[in-house]
mmCIF file of C-alpha atoms in Angstrom:
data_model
loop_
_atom_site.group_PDB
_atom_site.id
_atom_site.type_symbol
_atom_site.label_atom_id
_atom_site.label_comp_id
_atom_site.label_asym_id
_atom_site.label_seq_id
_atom_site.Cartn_x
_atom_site.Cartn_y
_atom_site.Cartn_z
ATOM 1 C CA UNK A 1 84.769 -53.678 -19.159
ATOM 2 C CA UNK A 2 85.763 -54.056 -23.129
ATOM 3 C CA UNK A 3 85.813 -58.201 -23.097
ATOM 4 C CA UNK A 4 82.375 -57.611 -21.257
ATOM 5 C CA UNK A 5 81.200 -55.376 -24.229
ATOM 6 C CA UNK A 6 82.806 -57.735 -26.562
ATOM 7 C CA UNK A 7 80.827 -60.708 -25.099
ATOM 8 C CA UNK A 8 77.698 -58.899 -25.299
ATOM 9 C CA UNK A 9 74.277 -60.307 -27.517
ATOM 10 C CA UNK A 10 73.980 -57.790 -30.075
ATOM 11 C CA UNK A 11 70.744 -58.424 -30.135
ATOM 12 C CA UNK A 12 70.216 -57.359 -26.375
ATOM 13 C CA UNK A 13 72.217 -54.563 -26.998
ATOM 14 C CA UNK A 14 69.410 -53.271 -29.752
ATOM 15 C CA UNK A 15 66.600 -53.876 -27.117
ATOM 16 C CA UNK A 16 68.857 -51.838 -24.509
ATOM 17 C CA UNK A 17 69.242 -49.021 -27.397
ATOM 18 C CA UNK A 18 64.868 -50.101 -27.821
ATOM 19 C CA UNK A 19 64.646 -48.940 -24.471
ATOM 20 C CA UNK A 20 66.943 -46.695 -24.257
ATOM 21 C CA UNK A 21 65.001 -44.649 -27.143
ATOM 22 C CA UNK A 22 61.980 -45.016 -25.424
ATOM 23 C CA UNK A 23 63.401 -43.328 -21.777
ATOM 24 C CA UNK A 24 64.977 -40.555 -23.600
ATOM 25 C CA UNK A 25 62.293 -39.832 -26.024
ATOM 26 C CA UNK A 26 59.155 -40.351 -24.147
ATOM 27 C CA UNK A 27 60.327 -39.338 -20.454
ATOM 28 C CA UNK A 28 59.038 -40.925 -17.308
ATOM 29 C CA UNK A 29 55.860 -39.105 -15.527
ATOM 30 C CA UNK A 30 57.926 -38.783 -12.616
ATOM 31 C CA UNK A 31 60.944 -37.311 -14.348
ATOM 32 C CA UNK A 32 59.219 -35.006 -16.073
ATOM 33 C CA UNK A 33 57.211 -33.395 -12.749
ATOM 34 C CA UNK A 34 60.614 -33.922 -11.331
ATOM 35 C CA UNK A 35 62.141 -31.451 -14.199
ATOM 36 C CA UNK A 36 58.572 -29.149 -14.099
ATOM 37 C CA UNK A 37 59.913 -28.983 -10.338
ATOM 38 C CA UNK A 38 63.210 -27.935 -11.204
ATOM 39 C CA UNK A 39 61.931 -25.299 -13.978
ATOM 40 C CA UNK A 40 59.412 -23.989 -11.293
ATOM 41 C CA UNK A 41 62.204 -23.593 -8.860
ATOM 42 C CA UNK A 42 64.453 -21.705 -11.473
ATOM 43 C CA UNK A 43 61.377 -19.269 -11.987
ATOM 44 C CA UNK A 44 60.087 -20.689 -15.441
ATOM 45 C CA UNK A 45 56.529 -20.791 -15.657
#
């Protein structure tokens, strides 16, 4: 797992991080009725 990290283009690791940014930051429709789902079920409004 570490010589694979080692080996890795650091420049695909920025467009992973790119990405990642934009899945945590600006969440997926679905995951977000999925967590409205969740919050509904809990009793949140």
């Amino acid at each position: 797992m570490m010589s694979y990290e080692l080996e890795f283009d650091p420049r695909a690791l920025q467009e992973w991080r790119k990405l990642d940014f934009v899945f945590v930051r600006i969440p997926h429709p679905r995951a977000l009725l999925a967590l409205r789902g969740t919050a509904a079920d809990a009793g949140v409004p």
